[in-house]
Short mmCIF file of C-alpha atoms in Angstrom, two decimals:
data_model
loop_
_atom_site.label_atom_id
_atom_site.label_comp_id
_atom_site.label_asym_id
_atom_site.label_seq_id
_atom_site.Cartn_x
_atom_site.Cartn_y
_atom_site.Cartn_z
CA UNK A 122 40.14 -110.95 106.54
CA UNK A 123 37.59 -108.02 106.54
CA UNK A 124 36.13 -106.85 109.73
CA UNK A 125 33.55 -104.25 110.38
CA UNK A 126 33.62 -102.56 113.78
CA UNK A 127 30.74 -100.43 115.02
CA UNK A 128 30.59 -98.16 117.93
CA UNK A 129 27.41 -96.72 118.95
CA UNK A 130 27.88 -93.65 121.28
CA UNK A 131 25.89 -91.28 122.94
CA UNK A 132 25.97 -88.57 120.20
CA UNK A 133 27.28 -90.48 116.95
CA UNK A 134 27.67 -93.97 115.52
CA UNK A 135 31.07 -94.57 114.29
CA UNK A 136 32.10 -97.40 111.72
CA UNK A 137 34.96 -98.70 110.42
CA UNK A 138 36.28 -101.38 108.09
CA UNK A 139 39.61 -102.99 108.94
CA UNK A 140 41.71 -105.08 106.44
CA UNK A 141 44.59 -107.03 108.09
CA UNK A 142 44.48 -104.67 110.96
CA UNK A 143 44.34 -101.52 108.85
CA UNK A 144 41.70 -99.04 108.75
CA UNK A 145 40.49 -98.96 105.10
CA UNK A 146 37.17 -96.99 105.64
CA UNK A 147 35.80 -95.11 108.48
CA UNK A 148 32.76 -92.89 108.94
CA UNK A 149 30.66 -91.03 111.92
CA UNK A 150 27.07 -90.46 111.46
CA UNK A 151 24.13 -89.71 113.90
CA UNK A 152 22.53 -93.12 113.53
CA UNK A 153 23.46 -96.39 111.77
CA UNK A 154 20.83 -98.60 110.13
CA UNK A 155 20.42 -101.92 108.38
CA UNK A 156 20.41 -100.26 104.97
CA UNK A 157 23.75 -98.76 105.53
CA UNK A 158 25.34 -101.87 107.16
CA UNK A 159 24.03 -103.86 104.17
CA UNK A 160 25.93 -101.71 101.80
CA UNK A 161 29.10 -101.52 103.79
CA UNK A 162 29.07 -105.20 104.13
CA UNK A 163 28.42 -105.63 100.30
CA UNK A 164 30.96 -102.89 99.08
CA UNK A 165 33.71 -104.30 101.41
CA UNK A 166 32.93 -108.03 101.47
CA UNK A 167 32.75 -107.97 105.01
CA UNK A 168 33.30 -111.31 106.94
CA UNK A 169 33.33 -110.54 110.74
CA UNK A 170 31.38 -107.82 112.61
CA UNK A 171 31.41 -106.46 116.44
CA UNK A 172 29.50 -103.95 117.93
CA UNK A 173 29.78 -101.72 121.17
CA UNK A 174 26.66 -99.94 122.32
CA UNK A 175 26.44 -97.31 125.13
CA UNK A 176 22.88 -96.71 124.45
CA UNK A 177 19.66 -98.69 124.20
CA UNK A 178 19.28 -102.15 122.92
CA UNK A 179 20.21 -102.74 119.33
CA UNK A 180 18.55 -106.16 118.92
CA UNK A 181 17.60 -105.40 115.39
CA UNK A 182 21.14 -104.39 114.15
CA UNK A 183 22.39 -107.47 116.08
CA UNK A 184 20.04 -109.86 114.37
CA UNK A 185 20.75 -108.44 110.90
CA UNK A 186 24.66 -108.74 111.66
CA UNK A 187 24.22 -112.46 113.08
CA UNK A 188 22.18 -113.20 109.76
CA UNK A 189 24.65 -111.58 107.33
CA UNK A 190 28.15 -112.04 108.89
CA UNK A 191 30.14 -113.84 111.50
CA UNK A 192 29.01 -111.76 114.26
CA UNK A 193 31.03 -111.69 117.60
CA UNK A 194 29.01 -110.41 120.62
CA UNK A 195 31.25 -107.89 122.69
CA UNK A 196 31.30 -107.81 126.38
CA UNK A 197 33.79 -107.19 129.03
CA UNK A 198 34.32 -110.79 129.22
CA UNK A 199 36.16 -110.50 125.89
CA UNK A 200 39.78 -109.79 127.26
CA UNK A 201 43.05 -110.21 125.26
CA UNK A 202 45.22 -110.25 128.48
CA UNK A 203 44.55 -107.31 130.66
CA UNK A 204 44.14 -107.91 134.51
CA UNK A 205 40.71 -106.43 135.10
CA UNK A 206 40.60 -105.41 138.68
CA UNK A 207 37.16 -103.45 138.27
CA UNK A 208 34.83 -104.26 141.20
CA UNK A 209 31.72 -104.17 138.99
CA UNK A 210 32.81 -105.32 135.46
CA UNK A 211 29.33 -105.82 134.33
CA UNK A 212 28.69 -101.96 134.71
CA UNK A 213 31.91 -100.98 132.90
CA UNK A 214 31.12 -99.05 129.86
CA UNK A 215 31.93 -101.09 126.69
CA UNK A 216 33.43 -98.18 124.98
CA UNK A 217 35.97 -97.86 127.88
CA UNK A 218 36.81 -101.61 127.71
CA UNK A 219 37.40 -101.36 123.82
CA UNK A 220 39.80 -98.46 124.47
CA UNK A 221 41.68 -100.47 126.73
CA UNK A 222 41.90 -103.33 124.72
CA UNK A 223 43.32 -101.16 121.96
CA UNK A 224 46.04 -99.60 124.03
CA UNK A 225 46.92 -102.82 125.49
CA UNK A 226 47.67 -104.10 122.05
CA UNK A 227 49.18 -100.83 120.75
CA UNK A 228 51.47 -100.15 123.66
CA UNK A 229 52.32 -103.13 125.20
CA UNK A 230 54.32 -102.92 128.52
CA UNK A 231 53.60 -99.13 128.49
CA UNK A 232 51.92 -97.37 131.09
CA UNK A 233 48.91 -95.34 129.49
CA UNK A 234 46.09 -92.85 130.54
CA UNK A 235 43.39 -92.86 128.34
CA UNK A 236 41.35 -89.62 128.26
CA UNK A 237 38.08 -89.75 126.31
CA UNK A 238 36.77 -86.14 125.53
CA UNK A 239 33.25 -87.22 124.51
CA UNK A 240 29.69 -86.51 125.78
CA UNK A 241 31.35 -87.57 129.03
CA UNK A 242 34.94 -87.30 129.75
CA UNK A 243 36.60 -90.38 131.11
CA UNK A 244 39.96 -91.19 132.60
CA UNK A 245 41.35 -94.76 132.57
CA UNK A 246 44.61 -95.76 133.38
CA UNK A 247 46.29 -99.03 132.24
CA UNK A 248 49.68 -99.95 133.98
CA UNK A 249 52.61 -101.06 132.14
CA UNK A 250 52.02 -104.72 133.45
CA UNK A 251 48.60 -104.66 131.99
CA UNK A 252 46.72 -104.09 135.40
CA UNK A 253 43.48 -101.99 135.23
CA UNK A 254 42.18 -100.94 138.53
CA UNK A 255 39.45 -98.27 137.27
CA UNK A 256 39.05 -94.60 136.25
CA UNK A 257 36.92 -91.55 136.61
CA UNK A 258 33.92 -90.31 134.70
CA UNK A 259 33.35 -86.46 134.73
CA UNK A 260 30.95 -84.27 132.79
CA UNK A 261 31.79 -83.38 129.14
CA UNK A 262 32.14 -79.78 128.03
CA UNK A 263 28.66 -79.33 126.46
CA UNK A 264 27.34 -81.10 129.57
CA UNK A 265 28.72 -78.36 131.85
CA UNK A 266 27.34 -75.42 129.82
CA UNK A 267 23.73 -77.19 129.83
CA UNK A 268 23.95 -77.63 133.63
CA UNK A 269 24.68 -74.28 134.36
CA UNK A 270 21.75 -73.00 132.31
CA UNK A 271 19.64 -75.62 133.53
CA UNK A 272 20.17 -75.45 137.10
CA UNK A 273 20.08 -71.56 137.56
CA UNK A 274 17.39 -68.83 136.94
CA UNK A 275 19.38 -66.36 134.80
CA UNK A 276 22.43 -67.94 133.38
CA UNK A 277 22.05 -68.47 129.55
CA UNK A 278 22.89 -71.51 127.57
CA UNK A 279 26.39 -71.05 125.88
CA UNK A 280 26.94 -72.23 122.30
CA UNK A 281 30.57 -72.74 122.60
CA UNK A 282 32.88 -72.17 119.72
CA UNK A 283 35.19 -75.44 119.86
CA UNK A 284 38.23 -73.37 118.51
CA UNK A 285 38.04 -70.47 120.91
CA UNK A 286 40.63 -69.90 123.58
CA UNK A 287 39.73 -69.50 127.16
CA UNK A 288 38.64 -65.97 127.42
CA UNK A 289 38.92 -63.53 130.67
CA UNK A 290 35.40 -63.23 132.17
CA UNK A 291 34.37 -59.59 131.27
CA UNK A 292 30.68 -60.33 130.87
CA UNK A 293 28.42 -63.10 131.76
CA UNK A 294 28.93 -65.07 128.48
CA UNK A 295 32.59 -64.82 128.63
CA UNK A 296 32.73 -65.81 132.44
CA UNK A 297 30.61 -68.78 131.82
CA UNK A 298 33.19 -69.66 129.03
CA UNK A 299 36.03 -68.80 131.04
CA UNK A 300 34.93 -70.77 134.25
CA UNK A 301 33.90 -74.11 132.26
CA UNK A 302 36.96 -73.96 130.15
CA UNK A 303 39.58 -73.12 132.77
CA UNK A 304 37.98 -75.55 135.23
CA UNK A 305 38.29 -78.19 132.78
CA UNK A 306 41.90 -77.34 132.07
CA UNK A 307 42.72 -77.61 135.69
CA UNK A 308 40.74 -80.80 136.02
CA UNK A 309 42.51 -82.50 133.00
CA UNK A 310 46.07 -80.96 134.49
CA UNK A 311 45.24 -82.77 137.85
CA UNK A 312 44.59 -86.27 136.27
CA UNK A 313 47.38 -86.10 134.07
CA UNK A 314 50.15 -84.78 136.70
CA UNK A 315 48.82 -87.47 139.04
CA UNK A 316 50.11 -90.07 136.82
CA UNK A 317 52.91 -88.21 135.10
CA UNK A 318 54.63 -87.39 138.54
CA UNK A 319 54.93 -91.31 139.10
CA UNK A 320 56.02 -92.13 135.60
CA UNK A 321 57.45 -89.50 133.10
CA UNK A 322 57.34 -92.19 130.47
CA UNK A 323 53.57 -92.23 130.57
CA UNK A 324 51.67 -92.25 127.29
CA UNK A 325 48.71 -90.15 127.27
CA UNK A 326 46.15 -91.27 124.69
CA UNK A 327 43.40 -88.74 123.94
CA UNK A 328 40.28 -89.46 121.91
CA UNK A 329 36.77 -88.16 121.60
CA UNK A 330 34.95 -85.41 119.85
CA UNK A 331 36.39 -82.56 122.10
CA UNK A 332 39.89 -83.85 121.97
CA UNK A 333 41.03 -80.60 120.17
CA UNK A 334 40.72 -78.91 123.20
CA UNK A 335 43.05 -80.96 125.40
CA UNK A 336 45.70 -80.75 122.40
CA UNK A 337 45.29 -77.17 122.13
CA UNK A 338 45.77 -76.36 125.76
CA UNK A 339 48.68 -78.78 126.26
CA UNK A 340 50.84 -78.59 123.15
CA UNK A 341 53.39 -76.71 124.92
CA UNK A 342 53.13 -78.69 128.36
CA UNK A 343 56.02 -80.76 129.86
CA UNK A 344 54.29 -83.78 128.82
CA UNK A 345 53.39 -82.73 125.37
CA UNK A 346 55.73 -85.48 123.82
CA UNK A 347 53.67 -88.16 125.58
CA UNK A 348 50.25 -87.03 124.27
CA UNK A 349 48.86 -89.19 121.33
CA UNK A 350 45.71 -88.31 119.70
CA UNK A 351 44.06 -91.46 118.32
CA UNK A 352 40.02 -90.87 117.19
CA UNK A 353 39.90 -94.77 116.44
CA UNK A 354 40.58 -96.23 119.80
CA UNK A 355 37.22 -97.70 120.48
CA UNK A 356 37.04 -99.22 116.95
CA UNK A 357 40.68 -100.55 117.16
CA UNK A 358 39.96 -102.39 120.29
CA UNK A 359 36.77 -103.86 118.86
CA UNK A 360 38.83 -105.22 115.98
CA UNK A 361 41.39 -106.56 118.14
CA UNK A 362 38.66 -108.58 119.82
CA UNK A 363 38.03 -110.17 116.49
CA UNK A 364 41.54 -110.69 115.72
CA UNK A 365 42.00 -112.41 119.02
CA UNK A 366 39.00 -114.82 118.48
CA UNK A 367 40.29 -115.97 115.35
CA UNK A 368 44.08 -116.23 116.09
#
């Protein structure tokens, strides 16, 4: 059974083809359209499709998938066994829910903190018993630089080199970079330590386009062994829904 999972995020669209649970193709593009979907469906003989969207309505893409595949609508109601205690499930981001579903399947009976370093940074905790009580949403790295430039009269907009270490603030530019990156590092340490001190076997799942920052800053930390980088968590969660539907 070949499945096509589509994750339309704030910045890019990600797609993956799954064959018996394994990813056999993956790509990230600024925009996914019907022509590309038609090609993927033909090339990989796709049977089932599913789509997660955090932006505007994708009615045209959904109609196309419905007409050409067995399409599974995705919502927070699609649950593979998590105890969801979120008080407003209708407002829970579908990408966040998909990551929880993926982690629940990959690390059953294991407490996990999921950190998505994307346009926004999200922190979601899933207990070893499979209970989800909510999480946190914070500004992403570029959003922090943008906010400083937008809400001040003289501070410049910084184009951050993602491979850059945290510098000392010896001028305005390096002071901004130092403040943003050191502030984020402290934020990450706070969220991780909060969970780690209660459970030192905690798995720390990291995903998103800026995951490299976290991986670089914490490679020598006491919880480095618990950090797992998985760029495909949303897509894996979507595929898990398809598998669950057709067991």
